[in-house]
Coordinates of C-alpha atoms in Angstrom, one line a residue:
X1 CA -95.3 -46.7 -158.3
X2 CA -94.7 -47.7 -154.8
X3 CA -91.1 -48.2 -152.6
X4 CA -91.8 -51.4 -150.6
X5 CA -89.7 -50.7 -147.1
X6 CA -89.0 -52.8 -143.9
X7 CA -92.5 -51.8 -142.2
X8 CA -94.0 -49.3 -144.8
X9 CA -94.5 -48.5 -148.3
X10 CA -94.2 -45.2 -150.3
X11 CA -97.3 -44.3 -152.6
X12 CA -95.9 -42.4 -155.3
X13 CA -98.6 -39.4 -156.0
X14 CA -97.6 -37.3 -159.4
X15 CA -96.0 -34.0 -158.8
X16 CA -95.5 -34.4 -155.1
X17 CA -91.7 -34.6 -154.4
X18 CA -92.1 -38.0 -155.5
X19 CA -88.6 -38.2 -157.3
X20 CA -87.1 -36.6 -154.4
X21 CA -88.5 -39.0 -151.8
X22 CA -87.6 -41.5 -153.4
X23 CA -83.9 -40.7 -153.5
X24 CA -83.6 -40.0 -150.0
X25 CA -85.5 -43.7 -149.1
X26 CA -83.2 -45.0 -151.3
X27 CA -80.2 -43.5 -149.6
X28 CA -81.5 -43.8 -146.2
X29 CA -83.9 -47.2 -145.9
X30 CA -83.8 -50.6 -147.0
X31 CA -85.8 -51.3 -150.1
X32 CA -87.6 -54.5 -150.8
X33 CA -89.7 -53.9 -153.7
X34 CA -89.6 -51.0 -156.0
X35 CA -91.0 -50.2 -159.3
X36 CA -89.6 -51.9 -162.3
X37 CA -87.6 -54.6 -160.7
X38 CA -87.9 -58.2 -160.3
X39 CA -89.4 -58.3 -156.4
X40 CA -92.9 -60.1 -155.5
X41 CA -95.1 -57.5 -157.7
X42 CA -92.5 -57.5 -160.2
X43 CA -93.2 -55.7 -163.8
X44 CA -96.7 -54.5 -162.5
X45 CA -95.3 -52.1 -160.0
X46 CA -94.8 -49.3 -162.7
X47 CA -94.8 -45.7 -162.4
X48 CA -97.6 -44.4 -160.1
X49 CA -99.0 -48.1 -159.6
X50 CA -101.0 -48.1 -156.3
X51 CA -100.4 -51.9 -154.3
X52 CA -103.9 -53.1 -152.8
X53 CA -104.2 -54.1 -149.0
X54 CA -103.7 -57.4 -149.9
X55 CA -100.2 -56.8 -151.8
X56 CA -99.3 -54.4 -148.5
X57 CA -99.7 -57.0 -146.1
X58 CA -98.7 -55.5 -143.0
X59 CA -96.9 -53.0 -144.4
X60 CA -98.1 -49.5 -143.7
X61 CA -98.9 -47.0 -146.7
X62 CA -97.9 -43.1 -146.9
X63 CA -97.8 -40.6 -149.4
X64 CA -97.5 -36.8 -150.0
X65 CA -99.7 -33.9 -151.5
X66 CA -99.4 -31.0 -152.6
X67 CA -101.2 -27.3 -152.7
X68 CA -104.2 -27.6 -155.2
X69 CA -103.1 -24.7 -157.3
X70 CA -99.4 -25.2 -157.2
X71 CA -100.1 -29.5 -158.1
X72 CA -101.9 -28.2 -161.2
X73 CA -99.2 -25.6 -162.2
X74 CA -96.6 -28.1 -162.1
X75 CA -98.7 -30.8 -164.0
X76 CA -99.3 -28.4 -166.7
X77 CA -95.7 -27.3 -166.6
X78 CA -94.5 -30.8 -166.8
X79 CA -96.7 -31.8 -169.6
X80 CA -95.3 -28.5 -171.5
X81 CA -92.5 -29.6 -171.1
X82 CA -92.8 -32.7 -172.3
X83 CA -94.3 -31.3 -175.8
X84 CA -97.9 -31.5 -174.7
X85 CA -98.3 -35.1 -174.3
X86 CA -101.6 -35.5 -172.0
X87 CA -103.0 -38.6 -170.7
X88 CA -106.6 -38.5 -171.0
X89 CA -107.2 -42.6 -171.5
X90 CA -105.3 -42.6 -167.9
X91 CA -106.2 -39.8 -166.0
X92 CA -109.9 -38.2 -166.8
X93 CA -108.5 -34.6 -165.4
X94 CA -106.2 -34.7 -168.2
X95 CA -108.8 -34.4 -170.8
X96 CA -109.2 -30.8 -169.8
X97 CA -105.3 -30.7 -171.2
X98 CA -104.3 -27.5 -173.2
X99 CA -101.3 -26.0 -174.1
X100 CA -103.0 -22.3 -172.6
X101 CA -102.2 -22.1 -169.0
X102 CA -105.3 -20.0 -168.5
X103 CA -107.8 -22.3 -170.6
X104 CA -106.0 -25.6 -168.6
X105 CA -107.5 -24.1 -165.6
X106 CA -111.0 -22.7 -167.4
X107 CA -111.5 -26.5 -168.5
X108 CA -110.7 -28.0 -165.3
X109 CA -112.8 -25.5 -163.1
X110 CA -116.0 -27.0 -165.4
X111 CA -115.3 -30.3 -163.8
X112 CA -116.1 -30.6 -159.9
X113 CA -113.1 -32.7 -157.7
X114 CA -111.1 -33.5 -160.9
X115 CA -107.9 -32.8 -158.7
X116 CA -109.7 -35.0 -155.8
X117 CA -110.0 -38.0 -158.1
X118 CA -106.4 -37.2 -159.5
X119 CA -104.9 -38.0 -156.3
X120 CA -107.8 -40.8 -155.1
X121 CA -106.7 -43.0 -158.1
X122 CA -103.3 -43.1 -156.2
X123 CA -104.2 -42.7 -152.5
X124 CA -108.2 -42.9 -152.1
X125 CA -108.2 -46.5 -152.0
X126 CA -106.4 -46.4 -148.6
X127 CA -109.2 -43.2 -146.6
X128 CA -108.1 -42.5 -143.8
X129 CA -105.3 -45.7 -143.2
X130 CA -102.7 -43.3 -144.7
X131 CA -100.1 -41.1 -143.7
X132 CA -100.0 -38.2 -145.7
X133 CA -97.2 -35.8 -145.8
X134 CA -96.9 -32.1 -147.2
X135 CA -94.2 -31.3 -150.2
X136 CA -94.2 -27.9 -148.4
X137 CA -92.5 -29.4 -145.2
X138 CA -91.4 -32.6 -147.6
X139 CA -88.2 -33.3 -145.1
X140 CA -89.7 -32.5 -142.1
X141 CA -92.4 -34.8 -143.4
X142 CA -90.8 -37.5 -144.5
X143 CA -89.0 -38.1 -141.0
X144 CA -92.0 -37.7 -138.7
X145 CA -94.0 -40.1 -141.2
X146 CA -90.8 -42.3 -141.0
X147 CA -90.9 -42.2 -136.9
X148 CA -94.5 -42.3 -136.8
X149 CA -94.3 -45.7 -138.8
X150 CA -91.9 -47.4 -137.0
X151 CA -89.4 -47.5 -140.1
X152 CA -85.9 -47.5 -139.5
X153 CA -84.2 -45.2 -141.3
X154 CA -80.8 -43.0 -141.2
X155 CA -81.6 -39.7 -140.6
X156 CA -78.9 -37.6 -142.0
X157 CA -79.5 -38.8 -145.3
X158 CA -82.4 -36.6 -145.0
X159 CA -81.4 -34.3 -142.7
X160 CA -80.6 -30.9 -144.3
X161 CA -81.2 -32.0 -148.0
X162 CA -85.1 -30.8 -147.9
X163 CA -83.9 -27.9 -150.4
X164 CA -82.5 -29.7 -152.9
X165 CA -85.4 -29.5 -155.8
X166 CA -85.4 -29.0 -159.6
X167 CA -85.1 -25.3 -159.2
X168 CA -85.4 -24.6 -163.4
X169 CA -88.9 -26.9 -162.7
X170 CA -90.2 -24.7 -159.5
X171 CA -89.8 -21.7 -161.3
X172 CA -92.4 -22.7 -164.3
X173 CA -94.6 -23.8 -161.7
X174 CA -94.4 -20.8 -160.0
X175 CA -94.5 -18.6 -162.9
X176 CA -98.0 -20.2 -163.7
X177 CA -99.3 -19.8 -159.9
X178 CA -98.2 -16.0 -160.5
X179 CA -100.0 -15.5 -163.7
X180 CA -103.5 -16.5 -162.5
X181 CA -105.9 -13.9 -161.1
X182 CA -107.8 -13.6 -157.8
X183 CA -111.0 -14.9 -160.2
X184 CA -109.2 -18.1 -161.8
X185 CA -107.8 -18.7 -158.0
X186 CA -111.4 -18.8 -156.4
X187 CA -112.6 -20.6 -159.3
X188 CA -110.8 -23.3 -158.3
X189 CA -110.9 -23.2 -154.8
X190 CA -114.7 -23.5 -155.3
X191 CA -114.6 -26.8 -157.7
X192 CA -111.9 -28.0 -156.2
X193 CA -112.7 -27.4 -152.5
X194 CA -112.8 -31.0 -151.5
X195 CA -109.0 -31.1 -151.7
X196 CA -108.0 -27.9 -150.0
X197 CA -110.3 -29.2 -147.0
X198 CA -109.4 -33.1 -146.9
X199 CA -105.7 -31.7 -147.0
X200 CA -106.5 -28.6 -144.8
X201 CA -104.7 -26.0 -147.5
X202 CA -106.2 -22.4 -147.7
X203 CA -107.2 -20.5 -150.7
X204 CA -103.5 -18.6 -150.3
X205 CA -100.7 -20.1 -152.1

């Protein structure tokens, strides 16, 4: 999915703020394409559909991450709460699905950079042409990226509603960050490494 805006587009990575940004663009820009409507991309601009330079034109792209360990608690919270219902044709990372918590993360630490390729299937396409903002700081983010970009944009419909988040959600994730040891945690960091670096997170959550 992608929020076409005066000068810059929104990348819509999974379980990155992504419904929250895109409520506060709503409420503070001027959309001109978004997914599911009937703009210039039209029906193909579904959920999580990355545009291609060409479709950008000179618009410039930006998009959010997340901490390693917390993104994958909230994936496998989300797809819990959704009854289990993976998407391994879509996403290979999602093959390693399980309803365990603590086998999720066995079967994804056998696979080197899953979480990398995750997020490159939204944002790689892009390297380094990106602005890429933090959920942790997600308002403070947003604005500077907003600024940065030249996007106009009204600032107190963003101001002051950075803490607004699906509370009942952010507790099963953080449940699950809670529950893993110091051994599943460095597991992870050590398949996974490439994103903490690229994305300068620590080991810490």
């Amino acid at each position: 999915m992608a929020f076409f805006l005066t000068k810059s587009c929104f990348i819509h990575t999974p379980k990155c703020a992504g419904r929250w940004i895109k409520k506060r663009l709503v409420d503070a820009c001027t959309i001109t394409d978004r997914e599911y409507t009937q703009g210039f991309l039209g029906e193909k601009n579904y959920e999580h559909y990355a545009p291609t330079w060409e479709e950008l034109g000179n618009k410039k792209p930006f998009a959010f991450v997340r901490h390693p360990i917390v993104w994958l608690a909230s994936l496998h919270n989300h797809r819990m709460r959704k009854r289990g219902n993976w998407f391994p044709d879509r996403f290979p990372l999602e093959k390693a699905g399980h309803s365990d918590w603590h086998q999720f993360v066995k079967n994804v630490c056998e696979h080197k950079d899953w979480i990398q390729e995750y997020y490159d299937m939204h944002v790689g396409q892009y390297g380094d042409n990106i602005a890429i903002g933090k959920m942790e700081n997600v308002e403070a983010d947003l604005i500077k990226i907003l600024t940065d970009l030249g996007e106009p944009f009204e600032s107190h419909m963003i101001v002051g509603h950075g803490k607004h988040k699906h509370k009942a959600k952010l507790e099963g994730t953080m449940k699950r960050v809670k529950a893993l040891s110091q051994k599943e945690k460095e597991m992870l960091y050590e398949t996974q490494r490439i994103t903490f670096d690229r994305y300068k997170y620590s080991l810490d959550v």
